[in-house]
Short mmCIF file of C-alpha atoms and ligand atoms in Angstrom, two decimals:
data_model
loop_
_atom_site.label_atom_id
_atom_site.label_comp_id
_atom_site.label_asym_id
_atom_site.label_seq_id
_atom_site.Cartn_x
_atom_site.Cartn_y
_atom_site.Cartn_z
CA UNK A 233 101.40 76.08 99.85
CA UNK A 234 104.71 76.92 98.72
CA UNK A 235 105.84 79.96 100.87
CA UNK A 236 108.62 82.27 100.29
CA UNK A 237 109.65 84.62 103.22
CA UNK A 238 111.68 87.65 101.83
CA UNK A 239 113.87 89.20 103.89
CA UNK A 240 113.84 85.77 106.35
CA UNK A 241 116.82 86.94 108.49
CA UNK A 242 115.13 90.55 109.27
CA UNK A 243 113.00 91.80 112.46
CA UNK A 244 110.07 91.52 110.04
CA UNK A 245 110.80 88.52 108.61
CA UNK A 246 111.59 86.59 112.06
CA UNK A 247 108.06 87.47 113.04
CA UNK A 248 106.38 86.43 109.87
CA UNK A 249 108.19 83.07 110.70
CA UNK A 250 106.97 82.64 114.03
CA UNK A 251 102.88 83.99 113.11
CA UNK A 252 102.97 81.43 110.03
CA UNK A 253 103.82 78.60 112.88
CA UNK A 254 101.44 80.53 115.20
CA UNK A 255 98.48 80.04 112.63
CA UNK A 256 99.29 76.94 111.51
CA UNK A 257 99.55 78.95 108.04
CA UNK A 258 99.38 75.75 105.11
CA UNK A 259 103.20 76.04 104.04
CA UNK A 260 103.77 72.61 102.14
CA UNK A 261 107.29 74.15 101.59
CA UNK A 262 109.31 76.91 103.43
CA UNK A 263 111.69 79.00 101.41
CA UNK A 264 113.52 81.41 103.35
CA UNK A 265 115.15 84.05 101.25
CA UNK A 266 117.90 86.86 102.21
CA UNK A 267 120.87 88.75 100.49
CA UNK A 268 123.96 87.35 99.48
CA UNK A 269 125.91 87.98 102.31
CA UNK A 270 122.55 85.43 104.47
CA UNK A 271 122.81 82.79 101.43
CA UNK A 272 123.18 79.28 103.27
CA UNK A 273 122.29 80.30 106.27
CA UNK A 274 120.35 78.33 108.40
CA UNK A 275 116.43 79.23 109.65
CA UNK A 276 114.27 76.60 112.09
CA UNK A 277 110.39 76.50 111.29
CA UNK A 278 108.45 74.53 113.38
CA UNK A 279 111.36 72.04 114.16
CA UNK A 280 113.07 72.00 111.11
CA UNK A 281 115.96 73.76 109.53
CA UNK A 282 115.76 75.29 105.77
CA UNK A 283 118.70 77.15 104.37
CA UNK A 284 118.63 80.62 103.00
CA UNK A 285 118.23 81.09 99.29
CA UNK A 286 119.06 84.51 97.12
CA UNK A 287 116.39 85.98 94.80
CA UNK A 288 116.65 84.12 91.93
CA UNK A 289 116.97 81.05 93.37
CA UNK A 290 113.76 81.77 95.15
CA UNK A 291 112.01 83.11 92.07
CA UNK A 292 113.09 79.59 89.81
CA UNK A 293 111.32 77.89 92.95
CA UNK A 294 108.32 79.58 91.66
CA UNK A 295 106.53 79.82 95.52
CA UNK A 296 102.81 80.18 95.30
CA UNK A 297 103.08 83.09 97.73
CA UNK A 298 105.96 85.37 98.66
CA UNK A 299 105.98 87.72 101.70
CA UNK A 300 108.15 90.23 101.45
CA UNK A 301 110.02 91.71 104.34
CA UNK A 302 113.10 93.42 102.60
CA UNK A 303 112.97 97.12 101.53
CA UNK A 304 111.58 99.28 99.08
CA UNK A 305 114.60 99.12 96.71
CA UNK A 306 114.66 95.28 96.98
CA UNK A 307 110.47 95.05 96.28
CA UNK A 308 110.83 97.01 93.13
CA UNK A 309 113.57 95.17 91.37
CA UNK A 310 112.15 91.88 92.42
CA UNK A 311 108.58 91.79 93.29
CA UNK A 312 108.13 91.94 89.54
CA UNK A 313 110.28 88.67 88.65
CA UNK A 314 108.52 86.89 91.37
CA UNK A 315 105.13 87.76 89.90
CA UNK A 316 106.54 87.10 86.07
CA UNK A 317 107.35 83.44 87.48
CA UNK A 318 103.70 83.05 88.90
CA UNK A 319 103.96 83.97 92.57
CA UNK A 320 102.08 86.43 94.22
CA UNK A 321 103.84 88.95 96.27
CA UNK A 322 102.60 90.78 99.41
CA UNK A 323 105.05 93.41 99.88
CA UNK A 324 105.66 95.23 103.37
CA UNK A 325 107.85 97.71 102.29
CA UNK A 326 106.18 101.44 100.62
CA UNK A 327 107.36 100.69 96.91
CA UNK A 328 103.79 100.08 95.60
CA UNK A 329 101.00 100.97 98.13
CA UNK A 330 100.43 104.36 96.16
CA UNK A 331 100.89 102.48 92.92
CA UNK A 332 97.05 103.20 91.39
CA UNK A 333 97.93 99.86 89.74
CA UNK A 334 98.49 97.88 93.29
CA UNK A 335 95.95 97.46 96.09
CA UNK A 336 96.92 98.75 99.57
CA UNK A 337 94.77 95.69 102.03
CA UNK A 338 94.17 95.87 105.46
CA UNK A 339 91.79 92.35 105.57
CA UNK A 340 89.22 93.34 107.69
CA UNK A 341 88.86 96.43 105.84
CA UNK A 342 89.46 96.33 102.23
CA UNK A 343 90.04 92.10 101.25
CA UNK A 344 87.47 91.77 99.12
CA UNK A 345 88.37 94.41 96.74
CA UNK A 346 91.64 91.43 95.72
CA UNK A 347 91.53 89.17 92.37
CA UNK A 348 93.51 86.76 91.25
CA UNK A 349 94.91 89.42 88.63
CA UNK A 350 96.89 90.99 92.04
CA UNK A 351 100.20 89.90 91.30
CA UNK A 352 102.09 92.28 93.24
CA UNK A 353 100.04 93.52 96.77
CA UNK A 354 100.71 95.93 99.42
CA UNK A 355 101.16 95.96 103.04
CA UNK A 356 100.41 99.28 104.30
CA UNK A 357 102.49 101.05 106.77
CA UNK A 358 102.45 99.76 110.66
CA UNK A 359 101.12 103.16 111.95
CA UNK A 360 98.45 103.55 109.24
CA UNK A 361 96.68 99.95 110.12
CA UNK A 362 96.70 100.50 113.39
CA UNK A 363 94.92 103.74 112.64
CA UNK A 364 92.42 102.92 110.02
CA UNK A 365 91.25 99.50 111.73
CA UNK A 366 89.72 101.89 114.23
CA UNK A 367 88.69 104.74 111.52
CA UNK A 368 87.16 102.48 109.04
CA UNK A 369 83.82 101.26 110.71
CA UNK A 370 83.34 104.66 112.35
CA UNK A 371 83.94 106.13 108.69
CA UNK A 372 80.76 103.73 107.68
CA UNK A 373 78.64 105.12 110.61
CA UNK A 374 79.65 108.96 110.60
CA UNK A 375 81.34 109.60 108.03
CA UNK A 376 84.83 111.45 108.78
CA UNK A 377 85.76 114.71 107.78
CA UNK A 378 89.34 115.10 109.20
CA UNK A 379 91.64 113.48 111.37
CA UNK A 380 95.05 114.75 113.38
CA UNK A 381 96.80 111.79 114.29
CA UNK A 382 100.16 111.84 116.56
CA UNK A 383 101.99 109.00 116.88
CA UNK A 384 104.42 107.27 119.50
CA UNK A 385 106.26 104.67 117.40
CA UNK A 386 108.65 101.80 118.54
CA UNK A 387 112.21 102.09 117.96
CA UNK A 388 111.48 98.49 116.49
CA UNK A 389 109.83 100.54 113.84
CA UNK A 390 113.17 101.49 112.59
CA UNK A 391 114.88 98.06 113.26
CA UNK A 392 117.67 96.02 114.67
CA UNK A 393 120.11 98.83 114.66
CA UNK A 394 117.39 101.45 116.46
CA UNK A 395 117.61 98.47 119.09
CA UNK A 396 121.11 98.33 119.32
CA UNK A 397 121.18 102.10 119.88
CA UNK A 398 118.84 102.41 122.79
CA UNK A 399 120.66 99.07 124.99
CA UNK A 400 124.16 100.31 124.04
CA UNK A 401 123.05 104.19 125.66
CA UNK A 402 121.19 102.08 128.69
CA UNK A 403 124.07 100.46 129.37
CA UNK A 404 126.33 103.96 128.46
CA UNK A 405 128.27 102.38 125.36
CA UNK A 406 129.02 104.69 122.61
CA UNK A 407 127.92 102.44 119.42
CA UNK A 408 126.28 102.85 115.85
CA UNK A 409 123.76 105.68 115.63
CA UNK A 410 120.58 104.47 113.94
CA UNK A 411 119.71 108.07 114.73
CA UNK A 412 121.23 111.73 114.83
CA UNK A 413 120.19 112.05 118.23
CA UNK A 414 120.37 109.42 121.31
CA UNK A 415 116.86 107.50 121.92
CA UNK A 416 117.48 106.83 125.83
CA UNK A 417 115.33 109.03 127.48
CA UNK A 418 114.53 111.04 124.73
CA UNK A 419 111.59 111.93 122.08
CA UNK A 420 112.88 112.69 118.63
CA UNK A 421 110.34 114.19 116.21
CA UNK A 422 111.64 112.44 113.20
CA UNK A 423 110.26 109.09 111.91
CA UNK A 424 112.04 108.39 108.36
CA UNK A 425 113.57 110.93 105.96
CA UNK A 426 111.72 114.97 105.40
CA UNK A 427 109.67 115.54 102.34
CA UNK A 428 109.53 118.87 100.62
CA UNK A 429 106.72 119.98 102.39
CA UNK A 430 108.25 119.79 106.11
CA UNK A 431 106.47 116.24 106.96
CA UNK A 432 108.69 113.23 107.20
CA UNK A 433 107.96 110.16 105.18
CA UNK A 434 105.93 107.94 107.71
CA UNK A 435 103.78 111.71 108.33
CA UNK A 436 102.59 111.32 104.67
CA UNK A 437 102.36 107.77 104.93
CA UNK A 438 99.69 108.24 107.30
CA UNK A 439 98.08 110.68 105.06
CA UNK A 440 97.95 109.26 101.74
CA UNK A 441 97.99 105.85 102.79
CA UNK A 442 94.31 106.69 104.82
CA UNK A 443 92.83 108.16 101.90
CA UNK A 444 93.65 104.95 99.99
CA UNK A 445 92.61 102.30 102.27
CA UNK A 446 89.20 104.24 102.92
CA UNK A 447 88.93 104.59 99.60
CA UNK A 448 87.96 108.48 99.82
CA UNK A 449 90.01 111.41 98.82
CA UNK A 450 87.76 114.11 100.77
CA UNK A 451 89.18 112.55 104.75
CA UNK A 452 91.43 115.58 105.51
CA UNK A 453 94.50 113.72 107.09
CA UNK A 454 97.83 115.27 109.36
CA UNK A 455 99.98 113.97 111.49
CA UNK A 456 103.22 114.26 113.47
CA UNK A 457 105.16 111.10 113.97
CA UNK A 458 107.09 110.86 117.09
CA UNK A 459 109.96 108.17 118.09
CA UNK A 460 109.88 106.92 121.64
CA UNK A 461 112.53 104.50 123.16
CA UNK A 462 110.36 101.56 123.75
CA UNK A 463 109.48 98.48 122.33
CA UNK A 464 106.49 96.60 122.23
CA UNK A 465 104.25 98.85 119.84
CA UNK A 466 103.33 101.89 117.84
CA UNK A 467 100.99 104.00 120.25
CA UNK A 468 98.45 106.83 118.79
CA UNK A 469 96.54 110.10 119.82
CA UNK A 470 94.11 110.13 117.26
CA UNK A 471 91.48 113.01 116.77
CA UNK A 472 88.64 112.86 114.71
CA UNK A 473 86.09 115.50 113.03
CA UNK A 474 82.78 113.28 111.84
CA UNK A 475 80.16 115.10 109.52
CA UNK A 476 77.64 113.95 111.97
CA UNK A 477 77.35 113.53 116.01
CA UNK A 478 78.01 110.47 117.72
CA UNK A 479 77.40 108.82 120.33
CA UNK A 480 80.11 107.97 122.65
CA UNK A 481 78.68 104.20 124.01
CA UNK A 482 77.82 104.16 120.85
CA UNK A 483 81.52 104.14 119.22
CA UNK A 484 82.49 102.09 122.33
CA UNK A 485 80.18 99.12 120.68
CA UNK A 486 81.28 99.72 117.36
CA UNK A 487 84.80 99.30 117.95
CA UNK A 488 84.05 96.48 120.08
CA UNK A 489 82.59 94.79 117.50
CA UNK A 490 85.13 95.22 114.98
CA UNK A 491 87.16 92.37 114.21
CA UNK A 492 90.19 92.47 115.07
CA UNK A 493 90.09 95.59 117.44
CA UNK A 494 89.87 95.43 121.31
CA UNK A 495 88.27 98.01 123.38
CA UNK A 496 90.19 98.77 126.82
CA UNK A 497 88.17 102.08 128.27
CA UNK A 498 87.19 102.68 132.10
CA UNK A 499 88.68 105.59 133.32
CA UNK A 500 87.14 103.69 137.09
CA UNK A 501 89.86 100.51 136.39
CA UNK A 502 92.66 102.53 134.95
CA UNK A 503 92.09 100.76 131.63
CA UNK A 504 93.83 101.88 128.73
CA UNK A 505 95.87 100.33 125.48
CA UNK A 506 99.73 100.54 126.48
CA UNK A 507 102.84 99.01 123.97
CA UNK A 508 103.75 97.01 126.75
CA UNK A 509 100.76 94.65 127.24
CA UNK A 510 100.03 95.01 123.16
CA UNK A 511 103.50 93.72 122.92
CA UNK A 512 102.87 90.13 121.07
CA UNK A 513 99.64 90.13 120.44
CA UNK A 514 97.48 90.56 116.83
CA UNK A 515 94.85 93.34 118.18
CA UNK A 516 94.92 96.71 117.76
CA UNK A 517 94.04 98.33 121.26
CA UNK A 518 91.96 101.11 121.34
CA UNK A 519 90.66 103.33 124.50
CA UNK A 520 90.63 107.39 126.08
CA UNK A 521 87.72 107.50 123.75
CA UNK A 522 85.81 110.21 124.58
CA UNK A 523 84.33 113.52 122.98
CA UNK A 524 86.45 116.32 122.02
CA UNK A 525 84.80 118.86 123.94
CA UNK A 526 86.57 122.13 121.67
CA UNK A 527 84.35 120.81 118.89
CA UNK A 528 81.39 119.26 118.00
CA UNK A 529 81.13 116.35 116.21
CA UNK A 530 85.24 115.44 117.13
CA UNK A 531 86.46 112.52 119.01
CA UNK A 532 89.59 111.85 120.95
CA UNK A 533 90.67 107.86 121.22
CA UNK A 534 94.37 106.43 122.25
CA UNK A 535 95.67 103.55 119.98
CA UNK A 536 98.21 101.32 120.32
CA UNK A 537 99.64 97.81 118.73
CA UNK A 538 102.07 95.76 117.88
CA UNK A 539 103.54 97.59 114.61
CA UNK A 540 105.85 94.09 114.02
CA UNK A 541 102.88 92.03 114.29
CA UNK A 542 99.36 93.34 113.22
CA UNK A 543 101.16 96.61 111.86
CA UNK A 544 103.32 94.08 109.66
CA UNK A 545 103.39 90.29 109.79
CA UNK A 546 100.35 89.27 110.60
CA UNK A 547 98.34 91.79 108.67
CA UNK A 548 100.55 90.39 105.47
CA UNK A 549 99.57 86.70 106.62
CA UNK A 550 96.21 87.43 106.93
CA UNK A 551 96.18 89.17 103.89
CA UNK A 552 97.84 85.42 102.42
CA UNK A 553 95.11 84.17 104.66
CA UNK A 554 92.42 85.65 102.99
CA UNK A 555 93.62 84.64 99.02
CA UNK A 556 93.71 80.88 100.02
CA UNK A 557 90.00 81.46 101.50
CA UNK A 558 89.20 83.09 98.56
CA UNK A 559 91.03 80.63 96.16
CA UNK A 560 92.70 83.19 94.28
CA UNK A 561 96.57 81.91 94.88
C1 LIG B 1940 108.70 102.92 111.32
N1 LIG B 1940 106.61 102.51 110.17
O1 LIG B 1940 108.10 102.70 112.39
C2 LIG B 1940 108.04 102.67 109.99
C3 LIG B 1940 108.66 101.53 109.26
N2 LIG B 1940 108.55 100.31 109.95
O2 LIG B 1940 109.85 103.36 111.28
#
């Protein structure tokens, strides 16, 4: 397969890079691809070095799949002129996951509803796969009503310069503000830019994105998305109304036998889902589960991974993954 990585030289991208070696994904030919200012560049893939190629270049290489890494502006000018040329894009960035036109795939969830007519595909957000991994096969058994959802996201979320910030106030340097306010031992209740309704972007991302993905208008979705200074993953206090009871050993099995979700619950052991161990790994982590005892039919769970991995990357991989199964690239 001829694979273009968009956006090669970003946090996203480097990741994507290392999971395709990971997986042993079936690149024939790497083309790494980057602004301008990265053209020539130099990238190593499994041993070897490939130099960094601008858009068009990458589009007249006509890859048979291109992962895109590389904002929203970026995805809407090009994502289209990869597609014209025969490619098929799987974008990570929020230009088209509420595009009726575009699907919005979490694999384990949602793959099969792909042709070979998607051209142009969407990665949902990092906080909203985390989240609906865990809601979807718990949305088969009881069917959910509403959710509250507050998150705890990674200042990786927000990228190298989030990164920056938080080492340069560690180490009390005075240096580029990815935020208004200083991340070191703070908790800023901002994640992206406020919509006209008082939510921020990533808030409604949550919201509509859910819907989408679960493919049902009637889930009742809000959220409050928090930024934390640490880095190995998106954490999440999810709460969730069913329209009929549960059982709590019962969810417990469920989730554990969800692909690509790992159950870490005993109270007895201290076991719980933390950034820190999720940190590197493809799983979402789920645990706290227990009953929300202010109202019936409502359950409480704690969920946390990787947002740079499963909440990006590897989701988008698996999602390339899943077309070469398939044979629809
Ligand atoms: C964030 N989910 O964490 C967004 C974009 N990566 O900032």
């Amino acid at each position: 397969m001829r694979i273009a990585v968009v956006g090669a030289t970003g946090m996203v991208g480097e990741v994507m890079l290392k999971v395709l070696a990971e997986r042993n994904f079936p690149v024939t030919e790497l083309i790494p691809v980057a602004s301008e200012r990265s053209v020539g560049k130099e990238i190593e893939y499994k041993g070897k070095k490939y130099k960094v190629v601008g858009m068009q270049t990458a589009v007249d290489m006509k890859a048979d799949i291109a992962l895109f890494s590389a904002g929203g502006d970026t995805s809407l000018e090009w994502a289209p002129k990869f597609a014209a040329a025969g490619t098929t894009v799987i974008d990570n960035s929020s230009a088209w996951r509420m595009d009726p036109t575009k699907k919005l795939i979490v694999p384990e969830i949602n793959a099969t509803e792909l042709t070979a007519a998607d051209k142009i595909i969407a990665n949902p957000n990092c906080s909203t796969i985390q989240m609906v991994l865990v809601l979807a096969p718990l949305h088969r058994k009881y069917n959910i009503k509403r959710v509250i959802v507050s998150t705890y996201q990674s200042i990786t979320g927000t990228g190298v310069k989030a990164v920056q910030q938080l080492e340069n106030e560690y180490a009390g340097v005075q240096g580029e503000m990815a935020y208004k306010y200083p991340i070191h031992r703070n908790a800023i209740p901002q994640c992206d830019s406020f919509e006209e309704n008082g939510y921020t972007k990533e808030e409604m991302k949550l919201v509509r994105e859910t819907k989408k993905i679960l493919s049902d208008n009637t889930i009742a979705v809000t959220a409050t998305a928090v930024r934390v200074p640490i880095v190995g993953g998106h954490s999440e206090a999810v709460n969730v109304e069913f329209s009929n009871d549960f059982d709590v050993n019962e969810v417990r099995n469920i989730l554990h036998h969800t692909d690509g979700v790992v159950v870490q619950d005993n109270n007895d052991t201290y076991t719980y889902p933390m950034p820190m161990y999720a940190q590197g790994k493809d799983d979402v982590f789920v645990g706290r589960i227990r009953r929300d005892e202010s109202q019936e039919n409502t359950l409480n769970m704690w969920i946390v991974a990787d947002n740079l991995r499963k909440g990006a990357a590897t989701n988008t991989i698996q999602i390339a993954e899943y077309l070469i199964a398939a044979k629809l690239v």
